[in-house]
Amino acid sequence: MTHTRPSLGAVQETLLIPLYGRAAEHRKPEPALRDPRAVELVAAIDYDFSRFDELPSLTGSVLRTLLFDFWTRDFLGRHPAGTVVEIGTGLNTRYERVDNERAIWFDLDLPDVIELRRAFFRDTPRRRMLAASVTEESWLRVVGEQSGGPCFFSAEAVLPFLDEADVRRVIERIAAAFPGSWLALDSNLPRLIEAQDEHDALSKVEARLRWGCADIGVIADWVPGSRVIGSHTMTTLPPDVRDALPAPSRRMLDELTRRQLPQVEGYHMHLIQLP
């Protein structure tokens, strides 16, 4: 097998963690998520994934992906010909899981990530890769020129690596360019940012989180009229997501709920409707 050696910046390297998490989950007897493409990618990439073996946060990344998948399906159910923008797409395979054969998709990430992604994915008439930083404005113009219908922006495990000023600027620009769009993102309480050197996965890479958010309601201050449609922790997933999990995953969540671990309860996933 020909192996691809990734050449990624510190923050970009973190994309390999959820990729490995999906591949590891797929191999379980009762997986919460099936992703054969992730298994293929892990096998094709020359990287020491063993450093992430058995990490509890791998399961957390899978649950987060399931929630973002759920939100994307909900959006496409309401807007079948809409546009999905994967911000910080990494080697995500959400398109393979939830595409409805009508929507327009954009996979946005930094140039080194897109170079790696092009080793495994190709542009199609409905799906295009964009090499740019989320903090730039150029990609917004491209999406605006080519999008079809309302837009869903998925920023999974991306914005916490930015400074708060950049997070605010990104959200303000999306709201101004795409009124009424949906934005899915995640956040960490400030105390988790302070304790990240003890995190099971982040302690094994160089990248560090920068944005701590005590209250997601701050987005309504940044962009008046914004509305929080959903806000969840790992232990408060929507019933439709939790009930679809296999029994081992539900038992694990029951145990986490009982223990009320700060690193679990302090991590949140949000769905915002912009004005």
C-alpha positions as MATLAB code, in Angstrom:
seq = 'MTHTRPSLGAVQETLLIPLYGRAAEHRKPEPALRDPRAVELVAAIDYDFSRFDELPSLTGSVLRTLLFDFWTRDFLGRHPAGTVVEIGTGLNTRYERVDNERAIWFDLDLPDVIELRRAFFRDTPRRRMLAASVTEESWLRVVGEQSGGPCFFSAEAVLPFLDEADVRRVIERIAAAFPGSWLALDSNLPRLIEAQDEHDALSKVEARLRWGCADIGVIADWVPGSRVIGSHTMTTLPPDVRDALPAPSRRMLDELTRRQLPQVEGYHMHLIQLP';
ca = [
       0.000    0.000    0.000;
       1.262    3.498   -0.841;
       1.374    5.629    2.296;
       0.955    9.407    2.408;
       3.112   11.247    4.940;
       1.255   14.330    6.247;
       3.105   17.638    6.538;
       0.873   19.707    8.777;
       1.075   22.676   11.111;
       0.544   22.173   14.844;
      -3.162   22.993   14.903;
      -3.792   21.189   11.631;
      -2.266   17.987   13.055;
      -5.197   17.736   15.454;
      -7.435   16.691   12.526;
      -5.847   13.244   12.825;
      -7.410   12.721   16.269;
     -11.099   12.652   15.199;
     -10.129   10.756   12.051;
      -8.579    8.020   14.181;
     -11.536    8.176   16.552;
     -13.975    7.425   13.724;
     -11.801    4.603   12.414;
     -11.487    3.053   15.892;
     -15.241    3.371   16.434;
     -16.006    1.702   13.102;
     -14.031   -1.370   14.170;
     -16.069   -1.903   17.360;
     -18.582   -4.788   17.476;
     -21.359   -2.271   18.168;
     -20.189    1.060   16.722;
     -21.949    4.327   17.397;
     -20.820    5.498   13.971;
     -19.842    3.609   10.840;
     -17.105    5.186    8.744;
     -15.257    2.722    6.489;
     -13.638    5.645    4.677;
     -11.926    6.711    7.911;
     -10.474    3.207    8.266;
      -9.075    3.461    4.737;
      -7.562    6.883    5.401;
      -5.853    5.835    8.621;
      -4.353    2.847    6.815;
      -3.081    5.102    4.004;
      -1.470    7.791    6.187;
       2.096    7.432    7.468;
       1.591    8.641   11.043;
       1.948    7.183   14.533;
      -1.737    6.938   15.408;
      -0.905    4.602   18.303;
      -0.327    7.639   20.538;
      -4.106    8.068   20.573;
      -4.984    4.438   21.344;
      -7.685    3.944   23.990;
      -8.031    7.663   24.765;
     -11.441    8.495   26.288;
     -11.662   11.671   24.217;
     -11.809    9.598   21.016;
     -15.304    8.533   22.030;
     -16.125   12.168   22.743;
     -15.028   13.174   19.251;
     -17.289   10.491   17.773;
     -20.290   11.706   19.773;
     -19.592   15.254   18.679;
     -19.478   14.134   15.054;
     -22.775   12.292   15.475;
     -24.403   15.463   16.798;
     -23.016   17.574   13.963;
     -24.228   14.911   11.499;
     -27.675   15.096   13.102;
     -27.792   18.869   12.774;
     -26.632   18.706    9.154;
     -29.327   16.151    8.281;
     -31.934   18.328    9.984;
     -30.834   21.334    7.936;
     -30.870   19.378    4.677;
     -34.289   17.997    5.550;
     -35.549   21.570    5.713;
     -33.435   22.877    2.807;
     -32.650   19.981    0.431;
     -30.965   22.240   -2.121;
     -29.067   24.246    0.482;
     -25.329   24.679    0.965;
     -23.116   23.022    3.564;
     -19.748   24.576    4.422;
     -17.359   22.404    6.442;
     -15.095   24.907    8.194;
     -11.803   23.263    9.135;
     -12.849   20.151    7.249;
      -9.646   18.192    7.907;
     -10.267   14.664    6.670;
     -13.921   14.729    7.619;
     -16.282   12.385    5.808;
     -19.615   13.964    6.674;
     -20.490   14.273    3.003;
     -20.143   10.499    2.635;
     -22.492    9.974    5.579;
     -25.262   12.528    5.122;
     -25.229   13.967    1.589;
     -28.691   14.051    0.001;
     -27.470   14.201   -3.647;
     -28.818   17.735   -4.055;
     -26.928   20.044   -1.710;
     -23.835   22.082   -2.549;
     -20.802   21.335   -0.329;
     -17.634   23.289    0.392;
     -14.711   21.758    2.316;
     -12.678   24.642    3.752;
      -9.292   24.351    5.426;
      -5.744   25.694    5.412;
      -3.606   24.999    2.330;
      -1.529   22.222    3.927;
      -4.685   20.380    4.975;
      -6.291   20.743    1.552;
      -3.087   19.428   -0.040;
      -3.369   16.324    2.156;
      -7.100   16.052    1.507;
      -6.577   16.124   -2.263;
      -4.594   12.897   -1.957;
      -7.862   11.163   -1.031;
     -10.769   13.299   -2.279;
     -11.714   14.979   -5.547;
     -13.854   17.983   -6.379;
     -17.180   17.239   -8.042;
     -19.860   19.481   -9.567;
     -21.531   19.710   -6.141;
     -18.500   19.497   -3.857;
     -15.455   21.761   -3.839;
     -12.391   22.117   -1.635;
     -11.293   25.626   -0.631;
      -7.757   26.335    0.605;
      -7.975   29.315    2.952;
      -8.000   30.286    6.602;
     -11.422   30.723    8.151;
     -10.214   34.166    9.261;
      -9.854   35.300    5.629;
     -12.703   36.826    3.641;
     -11.936   35.321    0.224;
     -13.745   32.030    0.897;
     -16.930   33.854    1.865;
     -17.053   35.443   -1.572;
     -16.564   32.083   -3.299;
     -19.334   30.449   -1.271;
     -21.618   33.410   -1.896;
     -21.075   33.201   -5.652;
     -21.669   29.448   -5.900;
     -23.975   28.504   -3.041;
     -27.495   27.345   -3.644;
     -30.123   28.339   -1.111;
     -29.692   28.709    2.655;
     -26.337   27.820    4.237;
     -25.220   25.548    7.058;
     -21.752   26.253    8.469;
     -20.183   23.404   10.425;
     -17.175   24.435   12.532;
     -16.353   21.228   14.387;
     -13.296   21.447   16.665;
     -12.061   24.605   14.938;
     -12.997   27.895   16.600;
     -11.546   27.085   20.066;
      -8.075   27.196   18.479;
      -8.595   30.879   17.568;
      -8.372   33.992   19.727;
     -11.755   35.327   20.830;
     -11.385   38.397   18.599;
     -10.969   36.139   15.562;
     -13.914   33.951   16.605;
     -16.091   37.034   16.855;
     -14.877   38.372   13.507;
     -15.560   35.067   11.746;
     -19.102   34.826   13.122;
     -19.870   38.462   12.337;
     -18.699   38.005    8.739;
     -20.751   34.845    8.232;
     -23.840   36.558    9.636;
     -23.350   39.594    7.396;
     -22.735   37.562    4.235;
     -25.351   34.836    4.812;
     -28.360   36.116    6.775;
     -30.474   33.381    8.324;
     -27.763   30.744    8.072;
     -27.116   28.053   10.675;
     -23.784   27.700   12.468;
     -22.706   24.609   14.410;
     -19.697   25.049   16.687;
     -18.168   23.804   19.915;
     -16.743   25.628   22.920;
     -14.934   25.011   26.195;
     -15.366   26.708   29.540;
     -12.329   28.860   30.421;
     -11.259   26.474   33.176;
     -10.812   23.713   30.584;
      -8.569   25.959   28.521;
      -6.426   26.486   31.613;
      -6.217   22.730   32.245;
      -5.681   21.589   28.656;
      -2.114   20.380   29.287;
      -3.759   17.553   31.224;
      -6.126   16.626   28.385;
      -5.582   13.061   27.214;
      -5.267   13.932   23.505;
      -4.079   17.554   23.485;
      -1.220   16.616   25.789;
       0.136   14.496   22.923;
       0.232   17.287   20.315;
       1.656   20.805   20.192;
      -1.558   22.724   19.398;
      -3.302   24.579   22.201;
      -6.826   25.924   22.598;
      -7.152   29.683   22.935;
     -10.829   30.637   23.096;
     -12.639   29.926   26.348;
     -16.368   30.654   26.404;
     -18.245   30.929   29.686;
     -21.625   31.589   28.029;
     -22.496   30.994   24.378;
     -25.034   33.799   24.734;
     -22.117   36.135   23.999;
     -22.783   35.489   20.299;
     -26.069   37.379   20.628;
     -24.024   40.348   21.867;
     -21.684   40.046   18.889;
     -24.496   39.487   16.367;
     -27.797   40.840   17.719;
     -30.728   38.664   16.757;
     -28.774   35.407   16.872;
     -30.659   32.518   18.439;
     -29.317   29.394   20.129;
     -31.286   26.494   18.636;
     -29.458   23.813   20.600;
     -26.702   23.588   23.205;
     -25.495   20.241   24.504;
     -22.783   18.464   26.444;
     -21.829   14.846   25.836;
     -24.255   13.785   28.562;
     -27.168   15.933   27.329;
     -27.346   14.907   23.684;
     -30.730   15.282   21.952;
     -32.944   12.221   22.519;
     -32.900   11.361   18.807;
     -29.098   11.135   18.925;
     -28.763    9.388   22.280;
     -31.546    6.862   21.635;
     -29.914    5.791   18.357;
     -26.663    4.855   20.110;
     -25.829    1.194   20.705;
     -26.236   -0.127   24.238;
     -22.524    0.105   25.195;
     -22.431    3.792   24.258;
     -25.597    4.549   26.230;
     -24.177    2.770   29.301;
     -20.995    4.813   28.972;
     -23.002    8.037   28.870;
     -25.014    6.959   31.893;
     -21.747    6.479   33.792;
     -20.445    9.884   32.675;
     -23.706   11.490   33.777;
     -23.324    9.882   37.199;
     -19.723   11.038   37.592;
     -20.288   14.626   36.337;
     -16.687   15.036   35.209;
     -15.654   18.704   34.728;
     -13.922   17.947   31.410;
     -17.172   16.466   30.099;
     -19.642   18.987   31.484;
     -17.426   21.931   30.558;
     -17.372   21.078   26.862;
     -20.362   22.248   24.809;
     -21.709   21.925   21.284;
     -24.017   24.591   19.926;
     -26.307   25.236   16.991;
     -26.882   28.913   16.273;
     -29.337   30.506   13.861;
     -27.924   33.792   12.643;
     -30.269   36.722   11.948;
];
